[in-house]
Coordinates of C-alpha atoms and ligand atoms in Angstrom, one line a residue:
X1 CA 0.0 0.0 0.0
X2 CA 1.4 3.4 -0.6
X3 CA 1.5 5.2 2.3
X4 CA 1.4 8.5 2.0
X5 CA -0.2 10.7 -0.9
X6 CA 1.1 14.3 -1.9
X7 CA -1.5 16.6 -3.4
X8 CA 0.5 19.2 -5.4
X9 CA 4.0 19.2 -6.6
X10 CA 4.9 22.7 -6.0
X11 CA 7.9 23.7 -3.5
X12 CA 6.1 22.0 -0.8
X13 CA 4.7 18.5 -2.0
X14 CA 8.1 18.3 -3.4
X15 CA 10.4 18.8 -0.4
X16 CA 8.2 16.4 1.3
X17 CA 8.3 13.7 -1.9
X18 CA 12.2 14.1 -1.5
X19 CA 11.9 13.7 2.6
X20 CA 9.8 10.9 2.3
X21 CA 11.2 9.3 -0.8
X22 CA 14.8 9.5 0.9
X23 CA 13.3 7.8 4.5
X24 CA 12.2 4.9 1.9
X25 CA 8.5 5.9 2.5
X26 CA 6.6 4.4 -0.4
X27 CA 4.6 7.7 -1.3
X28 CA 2.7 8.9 -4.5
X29 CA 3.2 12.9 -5.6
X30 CA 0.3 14.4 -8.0
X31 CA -0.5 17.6 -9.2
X32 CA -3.0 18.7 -11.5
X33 CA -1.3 20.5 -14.1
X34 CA -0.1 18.6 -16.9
X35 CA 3.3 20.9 -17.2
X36 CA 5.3 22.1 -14.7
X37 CA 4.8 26.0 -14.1
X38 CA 7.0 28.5 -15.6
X39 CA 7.7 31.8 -13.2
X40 CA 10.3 32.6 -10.9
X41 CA 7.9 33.7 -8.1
X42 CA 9.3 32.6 -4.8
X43 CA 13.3 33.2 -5.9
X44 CA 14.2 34.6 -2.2
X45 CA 15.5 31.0 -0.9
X46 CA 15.9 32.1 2.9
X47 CA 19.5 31.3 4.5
X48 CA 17.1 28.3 7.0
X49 CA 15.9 26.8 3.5
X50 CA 19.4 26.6 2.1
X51 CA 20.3 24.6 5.5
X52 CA 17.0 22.0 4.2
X53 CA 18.5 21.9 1.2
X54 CA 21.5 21.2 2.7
X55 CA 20.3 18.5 4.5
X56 CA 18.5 16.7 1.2
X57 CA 21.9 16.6 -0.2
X58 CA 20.5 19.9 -2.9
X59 CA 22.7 22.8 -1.9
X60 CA 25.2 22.4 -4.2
X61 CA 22.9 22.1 -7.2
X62 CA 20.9 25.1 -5.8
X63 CA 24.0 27.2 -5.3
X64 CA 25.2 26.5 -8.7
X65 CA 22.0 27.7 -10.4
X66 CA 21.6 31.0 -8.5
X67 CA 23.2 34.2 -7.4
X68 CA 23.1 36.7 -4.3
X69 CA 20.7 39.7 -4.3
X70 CA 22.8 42.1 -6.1
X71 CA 23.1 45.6 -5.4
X72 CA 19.8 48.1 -6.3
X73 CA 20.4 51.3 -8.6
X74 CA 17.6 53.6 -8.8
X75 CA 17.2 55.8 -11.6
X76 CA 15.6 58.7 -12.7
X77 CA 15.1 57.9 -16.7
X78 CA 19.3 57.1 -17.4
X79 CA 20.4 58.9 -14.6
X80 CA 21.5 56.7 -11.0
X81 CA 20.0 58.8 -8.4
X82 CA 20.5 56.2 -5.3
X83 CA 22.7 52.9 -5.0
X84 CA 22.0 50.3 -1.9
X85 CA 21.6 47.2 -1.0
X86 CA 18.1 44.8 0.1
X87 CA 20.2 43.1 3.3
X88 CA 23.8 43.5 4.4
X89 CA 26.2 40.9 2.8
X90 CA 26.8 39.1 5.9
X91 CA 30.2 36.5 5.9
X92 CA 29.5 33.1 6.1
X93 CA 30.5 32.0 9.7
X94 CA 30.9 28.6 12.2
X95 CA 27.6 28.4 13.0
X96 CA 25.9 30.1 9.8
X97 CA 27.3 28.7 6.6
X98 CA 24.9 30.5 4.8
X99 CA 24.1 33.8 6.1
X100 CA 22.3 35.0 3.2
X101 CA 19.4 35.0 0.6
X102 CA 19.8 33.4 -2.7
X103 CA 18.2 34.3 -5.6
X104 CA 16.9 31.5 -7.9
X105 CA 13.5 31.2 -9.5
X106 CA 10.8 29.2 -8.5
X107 CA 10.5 27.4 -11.3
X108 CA 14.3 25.8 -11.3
X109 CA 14.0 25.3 -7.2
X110 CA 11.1 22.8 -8.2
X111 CA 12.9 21.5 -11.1
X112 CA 16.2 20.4 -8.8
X113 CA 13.8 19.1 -6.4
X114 CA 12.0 17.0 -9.2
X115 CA 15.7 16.0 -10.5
X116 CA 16.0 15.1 -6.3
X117 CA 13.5 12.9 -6.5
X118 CA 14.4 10.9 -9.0
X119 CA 17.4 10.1 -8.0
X120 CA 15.3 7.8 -5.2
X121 CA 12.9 6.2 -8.0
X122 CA 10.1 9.0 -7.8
X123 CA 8.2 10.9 -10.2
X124 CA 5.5 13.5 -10.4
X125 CA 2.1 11.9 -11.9
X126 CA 0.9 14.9 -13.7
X127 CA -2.8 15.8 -14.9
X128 CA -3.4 14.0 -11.7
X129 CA -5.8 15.8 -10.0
X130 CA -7.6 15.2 -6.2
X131 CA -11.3 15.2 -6.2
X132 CA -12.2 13.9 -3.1
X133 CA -12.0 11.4 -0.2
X134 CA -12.7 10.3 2.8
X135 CA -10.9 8.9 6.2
X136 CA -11.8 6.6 9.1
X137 CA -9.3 5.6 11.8
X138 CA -7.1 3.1 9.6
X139 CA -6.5 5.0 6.6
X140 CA -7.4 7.8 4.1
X141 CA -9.6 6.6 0.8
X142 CA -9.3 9.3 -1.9
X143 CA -10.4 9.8 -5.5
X144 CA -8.1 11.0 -7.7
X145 CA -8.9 11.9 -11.3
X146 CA -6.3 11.6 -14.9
X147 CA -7.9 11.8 -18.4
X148 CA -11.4 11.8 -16.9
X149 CA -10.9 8.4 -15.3
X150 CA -11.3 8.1 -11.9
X151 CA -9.2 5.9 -9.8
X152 CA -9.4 4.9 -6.1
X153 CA -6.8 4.7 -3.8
X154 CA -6.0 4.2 -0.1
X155 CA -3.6 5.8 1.6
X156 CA -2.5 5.7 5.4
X157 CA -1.8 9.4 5.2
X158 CA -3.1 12.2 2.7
X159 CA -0.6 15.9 2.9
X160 CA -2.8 18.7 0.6
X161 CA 0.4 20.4 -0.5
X162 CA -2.0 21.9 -3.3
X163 CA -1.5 25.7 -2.5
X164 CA -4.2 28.9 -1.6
X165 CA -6.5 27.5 -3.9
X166 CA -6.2 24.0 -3.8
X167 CA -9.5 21.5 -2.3
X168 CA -7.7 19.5 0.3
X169 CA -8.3 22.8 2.8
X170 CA -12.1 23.0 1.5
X171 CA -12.5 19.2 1.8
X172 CA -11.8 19.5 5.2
X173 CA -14.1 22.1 5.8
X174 CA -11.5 24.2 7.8
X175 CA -11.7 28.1 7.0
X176 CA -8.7 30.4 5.3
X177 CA -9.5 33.1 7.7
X178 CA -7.9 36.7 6.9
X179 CA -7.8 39.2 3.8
X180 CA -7.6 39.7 -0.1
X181 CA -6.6 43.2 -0.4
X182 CA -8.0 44.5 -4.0
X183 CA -6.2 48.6 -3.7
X184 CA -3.0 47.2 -4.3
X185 CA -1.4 45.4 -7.7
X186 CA 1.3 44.0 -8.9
X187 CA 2.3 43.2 -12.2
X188 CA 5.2 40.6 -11.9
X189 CA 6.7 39.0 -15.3
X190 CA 9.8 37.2 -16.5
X191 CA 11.5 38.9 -19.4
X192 CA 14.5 39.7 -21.0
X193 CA 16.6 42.8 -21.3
X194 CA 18.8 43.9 -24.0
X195 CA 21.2 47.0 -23.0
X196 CA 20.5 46.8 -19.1
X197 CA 23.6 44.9 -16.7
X198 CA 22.9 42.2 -14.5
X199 CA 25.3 43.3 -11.7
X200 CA 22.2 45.5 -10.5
X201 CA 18.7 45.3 -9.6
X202 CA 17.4 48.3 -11.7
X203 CA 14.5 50.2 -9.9
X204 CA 12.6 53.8 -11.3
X205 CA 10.2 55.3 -9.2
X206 CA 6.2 56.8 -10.3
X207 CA 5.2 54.0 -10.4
X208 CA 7.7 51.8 -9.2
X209 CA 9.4 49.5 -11.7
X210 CA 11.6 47.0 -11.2
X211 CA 14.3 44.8 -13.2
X212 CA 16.2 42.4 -11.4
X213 CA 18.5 39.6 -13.4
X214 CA 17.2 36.5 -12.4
X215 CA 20.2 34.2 -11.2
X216 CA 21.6 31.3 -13.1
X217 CA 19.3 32.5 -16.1
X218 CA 19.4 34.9 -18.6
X219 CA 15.9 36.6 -17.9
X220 CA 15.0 39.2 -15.6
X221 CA 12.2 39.3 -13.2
X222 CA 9.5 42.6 -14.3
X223 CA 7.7 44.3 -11.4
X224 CA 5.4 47.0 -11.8
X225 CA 3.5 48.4 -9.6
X226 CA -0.2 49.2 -9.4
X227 CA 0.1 49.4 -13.4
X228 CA -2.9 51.8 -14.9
X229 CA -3.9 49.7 -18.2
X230 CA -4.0 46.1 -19.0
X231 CA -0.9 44.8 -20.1
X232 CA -0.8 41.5 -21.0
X233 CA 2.0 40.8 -24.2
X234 CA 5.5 41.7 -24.3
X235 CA 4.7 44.9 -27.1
X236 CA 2.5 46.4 -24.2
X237 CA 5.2 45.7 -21.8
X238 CA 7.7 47.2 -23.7
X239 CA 5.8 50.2 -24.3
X240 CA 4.7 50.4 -21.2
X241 CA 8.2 50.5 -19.6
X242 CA 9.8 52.6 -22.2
X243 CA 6.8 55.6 -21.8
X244 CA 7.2 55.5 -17.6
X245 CA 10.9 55.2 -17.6
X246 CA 12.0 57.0 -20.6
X247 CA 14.6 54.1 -21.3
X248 CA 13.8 53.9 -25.0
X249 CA 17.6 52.2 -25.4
X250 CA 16.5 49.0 -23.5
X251 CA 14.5 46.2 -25.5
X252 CA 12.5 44.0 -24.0
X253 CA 11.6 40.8 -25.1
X254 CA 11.1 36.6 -24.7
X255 CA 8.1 37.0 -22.2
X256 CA 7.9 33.7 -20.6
X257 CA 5.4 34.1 -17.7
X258 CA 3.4 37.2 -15.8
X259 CA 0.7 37.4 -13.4
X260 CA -1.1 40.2 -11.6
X261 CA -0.8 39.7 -8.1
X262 CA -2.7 41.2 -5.0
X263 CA -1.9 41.0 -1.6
X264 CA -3.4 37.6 0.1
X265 CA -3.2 37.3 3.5
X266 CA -4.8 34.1 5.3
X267 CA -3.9 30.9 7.2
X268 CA -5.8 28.3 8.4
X269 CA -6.8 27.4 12.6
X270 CA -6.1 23.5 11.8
X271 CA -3.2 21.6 9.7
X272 CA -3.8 18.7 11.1
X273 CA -7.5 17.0 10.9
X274 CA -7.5 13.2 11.7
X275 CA -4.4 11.5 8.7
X276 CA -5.0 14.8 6.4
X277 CA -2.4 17.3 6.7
X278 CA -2.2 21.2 5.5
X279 CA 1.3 22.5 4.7
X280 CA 2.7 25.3 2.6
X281 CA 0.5 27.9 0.8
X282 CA -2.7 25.3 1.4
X283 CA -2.3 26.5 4.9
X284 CA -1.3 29.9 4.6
X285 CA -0.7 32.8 2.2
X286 CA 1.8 35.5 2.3
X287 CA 2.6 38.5 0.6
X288 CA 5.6 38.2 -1.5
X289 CA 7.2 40.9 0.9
X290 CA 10.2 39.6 2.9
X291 CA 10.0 36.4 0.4
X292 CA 8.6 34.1 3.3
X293 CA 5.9 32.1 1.0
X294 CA 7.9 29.6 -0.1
X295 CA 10.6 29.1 2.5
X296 CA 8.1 28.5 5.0
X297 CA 6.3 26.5 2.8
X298 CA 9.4 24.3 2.2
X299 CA 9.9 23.7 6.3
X300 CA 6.0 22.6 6.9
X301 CA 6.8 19.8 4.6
X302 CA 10.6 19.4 6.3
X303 CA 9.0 19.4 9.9
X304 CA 6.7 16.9 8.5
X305 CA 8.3 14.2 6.8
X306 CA 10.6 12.6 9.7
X307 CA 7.8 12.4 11.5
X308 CA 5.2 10.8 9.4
X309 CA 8.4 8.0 8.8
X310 CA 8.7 7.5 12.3
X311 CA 5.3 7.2 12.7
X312 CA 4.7 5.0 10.3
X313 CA 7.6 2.7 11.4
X314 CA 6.6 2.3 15.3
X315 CA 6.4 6.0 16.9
X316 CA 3.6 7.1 18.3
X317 CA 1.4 8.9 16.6
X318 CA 0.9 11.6 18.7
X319 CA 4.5 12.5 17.4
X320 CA 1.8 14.2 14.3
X321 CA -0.1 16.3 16.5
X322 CA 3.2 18.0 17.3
X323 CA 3.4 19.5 13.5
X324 CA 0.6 21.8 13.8
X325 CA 2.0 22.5 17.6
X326 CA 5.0 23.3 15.7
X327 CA 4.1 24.8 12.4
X328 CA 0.9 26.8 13.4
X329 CA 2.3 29.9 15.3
X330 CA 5.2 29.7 13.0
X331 CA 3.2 30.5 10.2
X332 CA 1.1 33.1 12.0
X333 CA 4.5 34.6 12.9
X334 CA 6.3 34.8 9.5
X335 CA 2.4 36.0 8.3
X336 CA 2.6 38.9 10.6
X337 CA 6.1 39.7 9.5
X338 CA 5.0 39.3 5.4
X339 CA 2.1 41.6 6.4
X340 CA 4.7 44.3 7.9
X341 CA 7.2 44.1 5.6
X342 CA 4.6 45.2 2.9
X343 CA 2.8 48.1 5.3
X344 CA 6.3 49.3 5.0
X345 CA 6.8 48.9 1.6
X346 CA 10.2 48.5 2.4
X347 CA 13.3 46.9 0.0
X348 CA 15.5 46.7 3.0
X349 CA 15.8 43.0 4.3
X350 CA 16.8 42.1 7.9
X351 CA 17.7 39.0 10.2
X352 CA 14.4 38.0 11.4
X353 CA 13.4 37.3 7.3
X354 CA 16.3 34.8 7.0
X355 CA 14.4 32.2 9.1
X356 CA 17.6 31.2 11.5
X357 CA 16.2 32.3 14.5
X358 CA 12.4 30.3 14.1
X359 CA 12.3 27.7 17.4
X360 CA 10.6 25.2 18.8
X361 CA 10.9 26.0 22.5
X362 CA 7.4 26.2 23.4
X363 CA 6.3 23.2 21.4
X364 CA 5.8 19.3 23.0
X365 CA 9.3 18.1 21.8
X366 CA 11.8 20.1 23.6
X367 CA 13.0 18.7 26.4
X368 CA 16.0 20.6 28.5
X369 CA 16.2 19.5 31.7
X370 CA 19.3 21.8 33.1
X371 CA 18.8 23.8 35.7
X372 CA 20.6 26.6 34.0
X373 CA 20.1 26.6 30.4
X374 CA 22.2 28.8 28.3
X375 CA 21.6 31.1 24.9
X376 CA 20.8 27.5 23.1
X377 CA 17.8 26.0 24.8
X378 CA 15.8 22.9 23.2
X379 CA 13.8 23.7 19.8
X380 CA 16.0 25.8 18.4
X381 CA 17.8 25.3 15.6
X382 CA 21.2 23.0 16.0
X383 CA 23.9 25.1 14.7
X384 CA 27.0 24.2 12.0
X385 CA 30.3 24.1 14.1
X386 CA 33.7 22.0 13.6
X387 CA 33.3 18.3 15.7
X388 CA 37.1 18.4 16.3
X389 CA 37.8 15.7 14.3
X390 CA 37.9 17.4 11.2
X391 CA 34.4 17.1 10.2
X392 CA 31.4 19.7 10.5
X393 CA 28.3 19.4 12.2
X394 CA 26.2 20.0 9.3
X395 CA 28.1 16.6 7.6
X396 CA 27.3 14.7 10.7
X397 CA 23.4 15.9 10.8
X398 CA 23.1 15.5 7.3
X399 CA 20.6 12.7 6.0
X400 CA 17.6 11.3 7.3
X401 CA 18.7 10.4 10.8
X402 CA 18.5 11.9 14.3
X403 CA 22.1 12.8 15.5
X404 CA 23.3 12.7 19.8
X405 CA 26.4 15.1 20.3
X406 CA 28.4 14.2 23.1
X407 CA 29.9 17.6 24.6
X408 CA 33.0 16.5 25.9
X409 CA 31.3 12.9 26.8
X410 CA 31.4 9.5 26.1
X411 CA 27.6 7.9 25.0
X412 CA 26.7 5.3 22.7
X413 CA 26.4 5.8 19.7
X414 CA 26.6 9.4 20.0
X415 CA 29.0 11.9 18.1
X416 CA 32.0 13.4 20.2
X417 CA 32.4 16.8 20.3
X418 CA 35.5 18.1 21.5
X419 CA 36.3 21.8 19.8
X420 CA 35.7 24.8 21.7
X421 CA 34.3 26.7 18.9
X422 CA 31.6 23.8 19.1
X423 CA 31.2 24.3 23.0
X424 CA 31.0 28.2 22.4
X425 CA 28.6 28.0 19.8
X426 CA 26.1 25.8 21.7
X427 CA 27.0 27.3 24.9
X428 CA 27.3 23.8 26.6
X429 CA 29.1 22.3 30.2
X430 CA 31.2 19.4 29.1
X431 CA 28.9 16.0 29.5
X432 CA 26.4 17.7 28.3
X433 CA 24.1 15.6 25.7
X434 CA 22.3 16.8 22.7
X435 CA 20.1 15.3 20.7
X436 CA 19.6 17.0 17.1
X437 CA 16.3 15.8 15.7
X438 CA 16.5 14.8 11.8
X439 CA 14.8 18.1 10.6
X440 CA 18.2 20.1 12.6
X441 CA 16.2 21.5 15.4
X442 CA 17.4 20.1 18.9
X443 CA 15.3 17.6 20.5
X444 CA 16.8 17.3 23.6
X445 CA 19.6 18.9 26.2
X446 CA 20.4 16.8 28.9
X447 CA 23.9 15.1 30.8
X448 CA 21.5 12.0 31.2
X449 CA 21.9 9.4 28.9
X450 CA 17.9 7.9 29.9
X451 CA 16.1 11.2 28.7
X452 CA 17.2 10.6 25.3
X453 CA 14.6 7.5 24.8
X454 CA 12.0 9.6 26.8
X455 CA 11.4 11.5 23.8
X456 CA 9.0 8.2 22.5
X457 CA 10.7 9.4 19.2
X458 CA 14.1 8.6 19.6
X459 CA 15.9 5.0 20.4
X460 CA 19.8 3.9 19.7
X461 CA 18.3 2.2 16.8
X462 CA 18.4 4.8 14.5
X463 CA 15.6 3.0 12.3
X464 CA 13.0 4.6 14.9
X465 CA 13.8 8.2 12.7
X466 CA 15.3 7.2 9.3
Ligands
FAD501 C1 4.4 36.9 -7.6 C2 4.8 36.0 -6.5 C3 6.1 36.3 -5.9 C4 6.4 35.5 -4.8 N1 7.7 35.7 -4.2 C5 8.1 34.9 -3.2 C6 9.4 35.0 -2.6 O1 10.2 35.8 -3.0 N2 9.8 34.1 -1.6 C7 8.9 33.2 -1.2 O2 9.3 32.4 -0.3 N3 7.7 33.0 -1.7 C8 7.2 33.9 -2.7 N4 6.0 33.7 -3.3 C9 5.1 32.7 -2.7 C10 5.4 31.3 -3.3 O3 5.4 31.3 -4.7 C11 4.4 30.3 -2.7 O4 4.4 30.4 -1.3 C12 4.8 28.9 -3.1 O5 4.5 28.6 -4.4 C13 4.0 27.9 -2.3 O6 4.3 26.6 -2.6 P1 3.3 25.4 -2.4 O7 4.1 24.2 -2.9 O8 2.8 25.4 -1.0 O9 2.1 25.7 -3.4 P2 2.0 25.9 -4.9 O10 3.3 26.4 -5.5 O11 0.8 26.8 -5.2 O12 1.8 24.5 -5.5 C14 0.5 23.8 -5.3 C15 0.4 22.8 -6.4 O13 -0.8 22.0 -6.2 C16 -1.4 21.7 -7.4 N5 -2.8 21.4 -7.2 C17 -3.8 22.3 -6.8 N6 -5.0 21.6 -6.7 C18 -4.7 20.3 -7.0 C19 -5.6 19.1 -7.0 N7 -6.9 19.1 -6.8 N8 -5.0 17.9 -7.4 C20 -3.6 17.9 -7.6 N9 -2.8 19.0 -7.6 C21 -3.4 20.2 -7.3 C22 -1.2 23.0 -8.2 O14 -1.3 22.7 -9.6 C23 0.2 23.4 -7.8 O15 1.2 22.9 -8.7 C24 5.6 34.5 -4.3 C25 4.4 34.2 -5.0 C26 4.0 35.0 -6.0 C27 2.6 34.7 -6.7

């Protein structure tokens, strides 16, 4: 039987397809469309979504297809009026290997993520589309519909990954509580530019415009703002942008995608109802201020995945209930902070966007039983440091498994840790224990080896959370 089904192969059914596919979880990934979507929508890939990446063995392949922000040049027609930059270059350090946003298109994140996937034997069943279904206590029946043919299937669990408009969420019957705002518009489109560098991200003002060279390819990504006529084909376009900007020297051409986008602003009370699961934009919708969308999109599906395997092979499956617990105020948090960002109307980026600092602390998992915890507490996220024997924490966490670090201890099975920098950087006693869950947030702190099986989660056997 499969086990679990994925409605929608966007950034979020396909980080979990990856997650699961890599745990050996027999799953099935669908989506509706019969090709994959063009459009480099969420291209802001957070510094905490590089780490996932990271971890799913994708970094490399991500980081060879992008680019950083580059600088922004405003202009008044040809003329630079002001030079800056969206977020501060910050240096890549012990603990952060990367510090900062990358810029690569939507549509090529999902592509390496499909490429991801089948490297373990998976696919994307296309023109597949979810019409209905129907749980009881064993097992999730659903309907799924290809080429007008219906076809049943039975799942044990059922993740609608299918996006703000997507029927898992009205299935359910659980509301999208919040806000369409109509007074503001944006036209976004992918273009490209003769004349213009690609060193900068080119900005005029009345109204806004924006060019920004879209990393690893050669188009750039359009914005205008609150535009005042329809403009739907790449002659309007270019006339459009040559009459506001006076830039009659650039040509623009090879429209691949555009949409009109307004602010959406919603999120759902419940991702979690019986074995169906909400994550990514069917659970909440940003604005594209801040670029949190996607990102937070991508860690729903990366908080979910170990624990659906585990559950399946033997945990308890209260272990679920703990990715709403989880994921829920996160996603009101980062909602709030979209909803800011554009109130400000701001370009300027700062730390709380990159997604480093998101915990777990006040969720059922974290368990830190010291009596005087220090600036790393259970739930948050297990930092990169050196081991001391030459490797990085990062290479140890990295995989499906749950790691123990052994702070200047001996434990079974457990990592040593013997470099300072390490002991600095988690701001640990020697003999102090850590258990780094397989998603990189830490499970437990602790200088007893018997509260590491407590968890109900975690045993020596590391097939518990593979
Ligand atoms: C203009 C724009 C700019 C953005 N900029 C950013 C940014 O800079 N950074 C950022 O993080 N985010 C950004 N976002 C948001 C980001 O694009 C979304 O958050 C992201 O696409 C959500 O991914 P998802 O996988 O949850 O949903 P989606 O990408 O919407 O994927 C859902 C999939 O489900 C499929 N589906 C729907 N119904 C069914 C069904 N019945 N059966 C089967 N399949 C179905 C759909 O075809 C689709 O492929 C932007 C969005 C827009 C529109």
């Amino acid at each position: 039987m499969t086990n679990v089904l994925v409605v929608g192969a966007g950034p979020t059914g396909l980080t979990l397809a990856v997650d699961l596919a890599r745990r050996g979880v027999s799953c099935r990934v669908i989506d509706k469309e019969v090709t994959f979507p063009a459009g480099s929508r969420g291209r802001g890939m957070q510094p905490r979504t590089q780490e996932v990446f990271d971890d799913l063995g994708l970094i490399e392949a991500v980081h060879a297809h992008g680019s950083v922000y580059p600088p922004i040049r405003a202009y008044q027609g040809g003329e630079v009026v002001w030079e800056g930059t969206m977020s501060e270059y910050v240096e890549p350090s012990a603990d952060v290997p990367y510090p900062n946003p990358w810029m690569i298109p939507q549509w090529r994140t999902a592509q390496l993520l499909r490429d991801r996937l089948a490297e373990f034997g998976g696919a994307v069943e296309t023109g597949t589309e979810l019409v209905g279904f129907e749980q009881d206590e064993d097992g999730v029946a659903a309907t799924l519909r290809r080429d007008g043919v219906n076809e049943r299937v039975r799942v044990a669990y059922l993740v609608g990954a299918d996006g703000g408009k997507g029927p898992t969420r009205r299935m359910l019957g659980v509301p999208f509580d919040g806000e369409t705002r109509d007074d503001i518009r944006m036209l976004i489109a992918d273009v490209r530019v003769e004349g213009l560098d690609r060193d900068h991200w080119h900005l005029w003002r009345e109204p806004m415009i924006g060019l920004c060279p879209l990393g690893g390819t050669d188009s750039f990504q359009l914005t205008i703002a609150d535009p005042d006529r329809e403009l739907s084909t790449i002659e309007q376009l270019a006339a459009y942008f040559a009459e506001r900007t006076g830039r009659t020297d650039l040509g623009l051409s090879g429209l691949t995608w555009l949409t009109v986008w307004r602010p959406n602003v919603r999120m759902t009370s419940r991702f979690q109802v019986g074995r169906v699961f909400l994550a990514g934009d069917a659970a909440h919708v940003h604005p594209p201020s801040g670029g949190q969308g996607m990102n937070t999109g991508v860690q729903d599906a990366y908080n979910l995945g170990w624990k659906l395997a585990a559950v399946l092979r033997g945990a308890p499956e209260v272990l679920l209930d703990s990715y709403e617990q989880e994921r829920l105020p996160v996603a009101a948090h980062v909602l709030g902070l979209s909803e800011r960002l554009l109130a400000r109307r701001t370009m300027h980026r700062g730390h709380e966007e990159r997604q480093l600092g998101i915990t777990y602390q006040d969720g059922p998992l974290a368990v830190d039983d010291r009596p005087s915890p220090g600036s790393v507490v259970a739930g948050d996220r297990a930092p990169d440091g050196p081991c001391g024997d030459g490797r990085r924490l990062f290479d140890v966490f990295r995989g499906p498994h749950a790691t123990v670090l052994a702070f200047g201890a001996e434990c079974e099975g457990a990592v040593r840790v013997t470099d300072p920098e390490a002991f600095r950087i988690y701001d640990v006693e020697p003999g102090t224990l850590v258990l780094v869950r397989p998603d990189g947030y830490i499970g437990v702190i602790t200088r007893d080896a018997g509260r590491l099986g407590s968890t109900g989660w975690y045993s020596r056997d590391a097939a518990m959370v593979s």
